[in-house]
Structures are given as C-alpha cells and as structure tokens.
Short mmCIF file of C-alpha atoms and ligand atoms in Angstrom, two decimals:
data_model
loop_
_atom_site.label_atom_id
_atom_site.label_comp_id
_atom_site.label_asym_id
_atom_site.label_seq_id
_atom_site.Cartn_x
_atom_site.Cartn_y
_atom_site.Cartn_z
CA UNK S 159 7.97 -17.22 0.45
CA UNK S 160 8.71 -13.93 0.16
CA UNK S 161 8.63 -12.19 -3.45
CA UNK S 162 11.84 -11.15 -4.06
CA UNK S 163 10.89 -9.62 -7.85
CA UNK S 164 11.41 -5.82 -8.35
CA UNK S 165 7.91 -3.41 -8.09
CA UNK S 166 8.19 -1.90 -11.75
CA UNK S 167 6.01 0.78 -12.73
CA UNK S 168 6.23 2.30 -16.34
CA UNK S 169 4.64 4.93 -18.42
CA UNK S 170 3.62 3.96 -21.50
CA UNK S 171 3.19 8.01 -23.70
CA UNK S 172 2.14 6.11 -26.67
CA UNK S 173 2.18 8.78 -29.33
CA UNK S 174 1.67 11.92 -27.21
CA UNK S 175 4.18 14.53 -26.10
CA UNK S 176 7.03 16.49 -27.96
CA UNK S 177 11.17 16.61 -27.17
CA UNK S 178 9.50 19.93 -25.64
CA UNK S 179 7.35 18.87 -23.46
CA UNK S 180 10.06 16.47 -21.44
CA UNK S 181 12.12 18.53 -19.32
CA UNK S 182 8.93 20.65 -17.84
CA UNK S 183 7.14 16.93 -17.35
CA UNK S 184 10.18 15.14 -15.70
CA UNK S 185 11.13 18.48 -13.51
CA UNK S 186 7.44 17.89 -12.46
CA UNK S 187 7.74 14.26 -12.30
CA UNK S 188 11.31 14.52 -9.92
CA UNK S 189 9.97 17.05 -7.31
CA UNK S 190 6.28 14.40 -7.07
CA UNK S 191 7.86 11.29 -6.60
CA UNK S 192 9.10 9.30 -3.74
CA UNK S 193 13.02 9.46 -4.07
CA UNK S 194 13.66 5.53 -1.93
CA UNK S 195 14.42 3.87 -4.64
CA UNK S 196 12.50 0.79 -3.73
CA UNK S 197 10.35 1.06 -7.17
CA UNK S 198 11.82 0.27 -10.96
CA UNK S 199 10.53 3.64 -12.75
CA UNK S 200 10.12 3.01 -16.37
CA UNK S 201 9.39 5.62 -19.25
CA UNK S 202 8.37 4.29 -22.54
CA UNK S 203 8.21 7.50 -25.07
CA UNK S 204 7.83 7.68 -28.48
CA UNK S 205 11.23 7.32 -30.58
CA UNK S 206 12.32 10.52 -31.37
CA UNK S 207 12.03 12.09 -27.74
CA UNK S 208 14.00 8.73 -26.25
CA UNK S 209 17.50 10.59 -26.03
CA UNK S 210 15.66 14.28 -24.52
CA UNK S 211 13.98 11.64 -22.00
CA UNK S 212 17.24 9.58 -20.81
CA UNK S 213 19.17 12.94 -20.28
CA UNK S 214 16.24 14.50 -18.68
CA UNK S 215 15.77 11.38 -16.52
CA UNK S 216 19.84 11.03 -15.59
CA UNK S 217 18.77 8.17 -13.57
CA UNK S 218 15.87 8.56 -11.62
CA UNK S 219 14.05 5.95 -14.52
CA UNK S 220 15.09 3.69 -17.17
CA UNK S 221 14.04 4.36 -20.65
CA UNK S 222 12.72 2.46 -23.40
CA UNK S 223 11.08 2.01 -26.76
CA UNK S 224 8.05 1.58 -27.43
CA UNK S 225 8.70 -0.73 -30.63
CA UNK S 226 11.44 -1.87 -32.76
CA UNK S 227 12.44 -3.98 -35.58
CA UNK S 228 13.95 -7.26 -35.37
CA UNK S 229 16.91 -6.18 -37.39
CA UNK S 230 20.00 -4.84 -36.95
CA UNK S 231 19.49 -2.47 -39.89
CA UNK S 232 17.91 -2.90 -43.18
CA UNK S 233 16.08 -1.48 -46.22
CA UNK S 234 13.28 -0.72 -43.30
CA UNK S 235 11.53 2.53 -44.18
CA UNK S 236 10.08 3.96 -41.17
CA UNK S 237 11.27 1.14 -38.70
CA UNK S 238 13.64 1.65 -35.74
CA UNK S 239 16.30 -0.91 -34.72
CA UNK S 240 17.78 -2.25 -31.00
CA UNK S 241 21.59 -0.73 -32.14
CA UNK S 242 19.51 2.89 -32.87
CA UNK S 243 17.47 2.41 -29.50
CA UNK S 244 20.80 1.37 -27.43
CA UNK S 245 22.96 4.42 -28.28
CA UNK S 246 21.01 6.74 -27.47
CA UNK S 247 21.30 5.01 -23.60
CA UNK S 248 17.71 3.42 -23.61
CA UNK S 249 17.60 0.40 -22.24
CA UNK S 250 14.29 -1.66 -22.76
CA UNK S 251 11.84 -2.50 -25.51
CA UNK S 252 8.39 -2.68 -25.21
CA UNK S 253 7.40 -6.00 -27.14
CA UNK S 254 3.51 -6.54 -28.70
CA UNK S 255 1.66 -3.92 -27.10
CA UNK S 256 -1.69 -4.73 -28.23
CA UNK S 257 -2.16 -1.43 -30.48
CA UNK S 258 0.56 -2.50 -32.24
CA UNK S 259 -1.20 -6.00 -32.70
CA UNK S 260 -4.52 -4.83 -33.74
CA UNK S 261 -3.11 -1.32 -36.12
CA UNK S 262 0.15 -2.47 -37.19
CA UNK S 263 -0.38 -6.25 -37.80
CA UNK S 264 2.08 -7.50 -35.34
CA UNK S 265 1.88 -11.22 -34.31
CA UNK S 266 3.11 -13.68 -32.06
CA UNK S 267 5.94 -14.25 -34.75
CA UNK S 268 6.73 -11.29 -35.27
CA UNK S 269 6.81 -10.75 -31.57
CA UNK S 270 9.16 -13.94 -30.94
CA UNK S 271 11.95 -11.98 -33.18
CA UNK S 272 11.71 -8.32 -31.39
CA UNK S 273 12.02 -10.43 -27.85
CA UNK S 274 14.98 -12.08 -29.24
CA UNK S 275 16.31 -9.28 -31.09
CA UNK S 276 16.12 -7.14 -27.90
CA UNK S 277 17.84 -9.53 -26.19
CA UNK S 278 20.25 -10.68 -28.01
CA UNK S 279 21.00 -6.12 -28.44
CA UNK S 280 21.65 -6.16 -24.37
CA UNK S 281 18.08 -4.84 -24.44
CA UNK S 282 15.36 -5.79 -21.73
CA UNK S 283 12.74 -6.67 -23.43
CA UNK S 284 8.81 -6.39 -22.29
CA UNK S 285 6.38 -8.53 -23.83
CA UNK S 286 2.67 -7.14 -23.40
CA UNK S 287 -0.26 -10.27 -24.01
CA UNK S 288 -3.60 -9.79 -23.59
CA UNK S 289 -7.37 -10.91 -24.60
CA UNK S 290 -9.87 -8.48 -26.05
CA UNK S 291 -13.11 -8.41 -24.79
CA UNK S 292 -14.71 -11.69 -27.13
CA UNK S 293 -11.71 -13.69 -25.79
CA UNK S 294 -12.86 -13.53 -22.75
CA UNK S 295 -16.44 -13.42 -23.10
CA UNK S 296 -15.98 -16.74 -24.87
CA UNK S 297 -13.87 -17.65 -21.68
CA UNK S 298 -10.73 -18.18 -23.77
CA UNK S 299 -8.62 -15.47 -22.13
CA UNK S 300 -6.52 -17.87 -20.06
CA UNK S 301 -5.93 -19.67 -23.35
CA UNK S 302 -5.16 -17.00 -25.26
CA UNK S 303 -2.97 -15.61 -23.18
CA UNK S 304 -1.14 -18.92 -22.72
CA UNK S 305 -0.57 -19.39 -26.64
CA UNK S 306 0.64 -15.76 -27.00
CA UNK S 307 3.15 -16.21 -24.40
CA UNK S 308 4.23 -19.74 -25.71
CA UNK S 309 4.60 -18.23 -29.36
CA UNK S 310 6.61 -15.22 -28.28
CA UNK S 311 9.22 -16.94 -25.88
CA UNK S 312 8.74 -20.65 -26.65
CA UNK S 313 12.40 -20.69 -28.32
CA UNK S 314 14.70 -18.32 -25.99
CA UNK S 315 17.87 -20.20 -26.50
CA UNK S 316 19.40 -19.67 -22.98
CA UNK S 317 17.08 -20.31 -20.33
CA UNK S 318 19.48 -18.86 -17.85
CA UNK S 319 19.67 -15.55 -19.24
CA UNK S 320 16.70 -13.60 -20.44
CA UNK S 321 14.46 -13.60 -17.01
CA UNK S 322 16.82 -10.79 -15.60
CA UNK S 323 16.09 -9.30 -19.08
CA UNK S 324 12.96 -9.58 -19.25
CA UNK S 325 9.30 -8.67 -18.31
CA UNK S 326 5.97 -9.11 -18.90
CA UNK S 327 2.74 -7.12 -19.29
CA UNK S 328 -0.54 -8.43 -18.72
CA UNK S 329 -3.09 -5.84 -20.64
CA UNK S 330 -6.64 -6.95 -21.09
CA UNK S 331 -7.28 -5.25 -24.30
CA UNK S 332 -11.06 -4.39 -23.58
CA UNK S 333 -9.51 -2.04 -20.45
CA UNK S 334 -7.02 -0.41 -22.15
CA UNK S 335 -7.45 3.48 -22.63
CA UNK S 336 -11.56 2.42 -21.40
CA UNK S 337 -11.29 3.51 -18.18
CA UNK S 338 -12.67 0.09 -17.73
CA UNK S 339 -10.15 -2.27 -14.98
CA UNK S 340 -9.62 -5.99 -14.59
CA UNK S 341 -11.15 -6.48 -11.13
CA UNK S 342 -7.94 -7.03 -8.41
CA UNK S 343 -9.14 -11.02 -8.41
CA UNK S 344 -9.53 -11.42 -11.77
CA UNK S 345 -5.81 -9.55 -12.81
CA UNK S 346 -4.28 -12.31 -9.53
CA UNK S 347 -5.90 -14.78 -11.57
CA UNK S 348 -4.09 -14.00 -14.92
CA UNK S 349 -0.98 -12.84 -13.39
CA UNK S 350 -0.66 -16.55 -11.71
CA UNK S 351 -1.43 -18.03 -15.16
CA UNK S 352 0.94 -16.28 -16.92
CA UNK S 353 3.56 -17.30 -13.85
CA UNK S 354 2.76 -20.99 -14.31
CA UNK S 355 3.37 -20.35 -18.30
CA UNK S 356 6.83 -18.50 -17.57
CA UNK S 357 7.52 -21.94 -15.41
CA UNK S 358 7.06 -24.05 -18.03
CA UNK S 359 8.78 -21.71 -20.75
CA UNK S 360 12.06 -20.50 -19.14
CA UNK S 361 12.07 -22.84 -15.93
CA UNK S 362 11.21 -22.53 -12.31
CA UNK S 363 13.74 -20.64 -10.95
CA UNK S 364 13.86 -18.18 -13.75
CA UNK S 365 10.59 -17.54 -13.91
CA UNK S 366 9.60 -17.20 -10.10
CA UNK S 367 12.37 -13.66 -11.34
CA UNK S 368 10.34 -12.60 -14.20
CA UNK S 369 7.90 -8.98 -13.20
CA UNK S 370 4.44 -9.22 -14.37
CA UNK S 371 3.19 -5.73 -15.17
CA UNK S 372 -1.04 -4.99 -15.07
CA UNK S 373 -2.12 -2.49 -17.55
CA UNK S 374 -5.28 -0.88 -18.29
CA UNK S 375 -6.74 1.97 -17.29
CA UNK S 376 -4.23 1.87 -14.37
CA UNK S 377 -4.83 5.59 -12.34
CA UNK S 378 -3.85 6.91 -9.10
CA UNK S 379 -6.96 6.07 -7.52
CA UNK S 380 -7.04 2.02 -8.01
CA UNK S 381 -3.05 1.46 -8.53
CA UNK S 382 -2.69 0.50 -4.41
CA UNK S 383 -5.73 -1.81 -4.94
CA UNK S 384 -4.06 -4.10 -7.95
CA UNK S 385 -0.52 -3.93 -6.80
CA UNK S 386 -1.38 -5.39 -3.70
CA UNK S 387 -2.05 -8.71 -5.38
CA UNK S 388 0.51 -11.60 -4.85
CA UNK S 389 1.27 -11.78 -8.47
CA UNK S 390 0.97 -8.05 -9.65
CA UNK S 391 4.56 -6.96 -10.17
CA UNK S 392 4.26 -3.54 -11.11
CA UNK S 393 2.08 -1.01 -13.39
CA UNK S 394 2.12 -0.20 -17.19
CA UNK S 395 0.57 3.09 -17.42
CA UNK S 396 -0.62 4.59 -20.85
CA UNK S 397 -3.44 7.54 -20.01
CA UNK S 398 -2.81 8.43 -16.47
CA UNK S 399 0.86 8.75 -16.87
CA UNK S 400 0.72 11.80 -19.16
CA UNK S 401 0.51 13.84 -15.97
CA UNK S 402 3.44 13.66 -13.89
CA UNK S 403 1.95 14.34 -10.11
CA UNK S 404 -0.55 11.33 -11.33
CA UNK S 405 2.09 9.25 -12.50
CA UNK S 406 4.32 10.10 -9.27
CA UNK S 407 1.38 9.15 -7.19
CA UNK S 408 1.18 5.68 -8.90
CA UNK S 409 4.73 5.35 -8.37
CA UNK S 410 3.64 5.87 -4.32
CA UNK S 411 1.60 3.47 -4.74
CA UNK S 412 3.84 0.62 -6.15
CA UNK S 413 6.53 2.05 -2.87
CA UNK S 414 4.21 1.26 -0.44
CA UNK S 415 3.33 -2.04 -1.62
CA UNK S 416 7.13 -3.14 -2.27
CA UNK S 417 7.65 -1.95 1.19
CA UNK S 418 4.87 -4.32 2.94
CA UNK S 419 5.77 -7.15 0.52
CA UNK S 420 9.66 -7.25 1.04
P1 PGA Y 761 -4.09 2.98 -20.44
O1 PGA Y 761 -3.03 2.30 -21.41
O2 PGA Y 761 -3.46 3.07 -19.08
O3 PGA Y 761 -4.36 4.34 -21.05
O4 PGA Y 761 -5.30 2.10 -20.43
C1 PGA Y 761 -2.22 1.25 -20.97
C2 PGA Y 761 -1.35 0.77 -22.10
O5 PGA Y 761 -1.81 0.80 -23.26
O6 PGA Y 761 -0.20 0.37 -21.89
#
C-alpha cells in the first residue's frame, strides 16, 4: 500500500539562538535546501524568537512552540499559552519532549491537556514519547511507550479530527543530544508499535494519517539511513539542526526518500 503520510522534518533549537541570529540562519537555510516542496519543514524555536522565525520563514516552513500551557490564560508566571503561540502565526506545539519530562516535571497528564489544548486552539499538536536507557534495558520500552501514548491521547473526543492535527515523535531518551542512534531496525520496530497504538487510540483510518517523527542524534550523515524505514515519517532534529547547510542536507534527505516512497 503505498504511504500516503507527509515526510516531516523539524528542528527542534531547544534553548539556543537569539531573534538575531534568525534571519542570517534562515537566509542560509533558503539558499541550502531543496525548494520541491515534497518535504513538511518544521522549526520549533524557543518562544520569544517564534514571530522573527515565521516572518523570516514566509512559508518555506511551519513554525511552532516548543511548549505551552494548557490554558487559555491564567495567573501562570512564566508559562506561554496556544492563543499567545497562534497570533503570532505559529502553527504547532511540540507536546512532552522528554527534557521537559525529566527538568520540568511534565507527565502523561499533564501532556493529555497541552494535546488537547493545542487542539482544541487550531494548533497541531506533536506529542514526543520515549524510553530512557533502563526502560529499555529492562526491555520495557515497547511498554512504556505504549502507556505514554495511551495516557496522552486516550480521551481525544473526536476521533475524526485530530490525526490531520497531529503528530508524533518517537525519541529514545538515552540518544538524545548522545550522539548515540536507535539502530534503523530497532526505530521500524517502535515506529510500527506506536502505529498499532495510534490504531487502537484514534482508529484505523486515522491513524494509518498520523507522521511518526525519529529523534535522536538525527545528523546529515545517518538521516537517509532511518527515513528509509517503512514507518519513519520524518526527522525531529535538536543538535544538528543548529546549522542550517546541515539541517538543509537532512531536509535532502527526507526529499529523496518521499520521492522513492510516493
Ligand atoms: P538531538 O535532539 O538531535 O540533539 O539528539 C533531538 C531532540 O531533542 O528533539
């Protein structure tokens, strides 16, 4: 059957760069990368340089958050909201990233609520789960990954809706910013998990719609090799898309790979 589910590939910046730093990086990034269209190009800076990045972008990406509060607004100190995220024309949410889980005390729960608030805000959300390394040492990762994916979309109220909305990425925690990689087979192996879970969560049809991202220590020089897995929808890039000729060239990557698959 043939997969007809976007190639996404997304830069994560995490807490690096300044509103300075994005028109030099994206000039960089537009002349690098390969202008066909074929691949969903994501950016996911931090908050404040979200409205530099969608202007600088004027198109050639989509833009979103890398966090945001369930509420519409609040007695929040410090906390950013889907309303705050929306006007300024970004356009996605980046769900339980797995530093936010282990530094900032997120949860499934609290994870269920962003995916919901995001949606509910005309946001597309994307909801990272993962295992660290004892998970899967103890051979629990499949588990693990199963439960976090249960608790965070287990009660989407319209099963119809949020697969066009949303998107999944699967980050080991032991390979993220390690320079350490699932193996190809063994991100296939979690990436068809997590599709059977998204069939029994949101249905079939939606599901077989959903992208699943890989992330980890995803670099030029090994993105051809996991994207060219059945099941490997796209990239999430933290590291190696702080350069924008490396990040172009992982875009290339994810091109050629929706061009062979479609
Ligand atoms: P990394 O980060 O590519 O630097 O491992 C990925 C991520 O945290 O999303």
């Amino acid at each position: 059957m043939t997969n007809r589910r976007p190639m996404v590939v997304a830069a994560n910046w995490k807490m690096y760069k300044t509103v300075r730093d994005v028109e030099p990086y994206v000039a960089s990034f537009r002349r690098a990368v390969p202008r066909d269209g074929v691949v969903r190009i994501v950016f996911f800076p931090a908050a404040p340089l979200l409205g530099a990045v969608v202007r600088a972008v004027d198109g050639l990406a989509e833009v979103g958050a890398q966090n945001s509060h369930w509420e519409q607004e609040g007695a929040f100190t410090g906390e950013v909201s889907v309303p705050m995220i929306a006007a300024l024309g970004a356009r996605l949410v980046l769900v339980g990233h797995s530093e936010r889980r282990q530094m900032f005390g997120e949860t499934d729960a609290t994870c269920a609520k962003k995916v919901r608030a995001a949606l509910d805000g005309g946001l597309t959300a994307m909801l990272c789960v993962g295992e660290t390394l004892e998970e899967r040492n103890a051979g629990h990762h499949r588990a693990v990954v199963i439960r976090q994916l249960t608790r965070s979309l287990g009660d989407l109220p319209a099963r119809d809706d949020p697969p066009g909305r949303l998107l999944i990425a699967y980050e080991p925690v032991w390979a993220i910013g390690t320079g350490r990689t699932a193996s190809p087979a063994d991100a296939q192996d979690m990436h068809a998990i997590i599709r059977e879970a998204l069939a029994t969560l949101l249905g079939a049809g939606a599901s077989g719609r959903v992208p699943v991202l890989y992330g980890g220590s995803v670099k030029a020089g090994n993105a051809a090799e996991l994207l060219s897995q059945p099941d490997v929808d796209g990239a999430l890039v933290g590291g190696a898309s702080l350069a924008p000729e490396e990040f172009a060239a992982i875009v290339a990557a994810g091109a050629e790979r929706a061009a062979r698959r479609s």
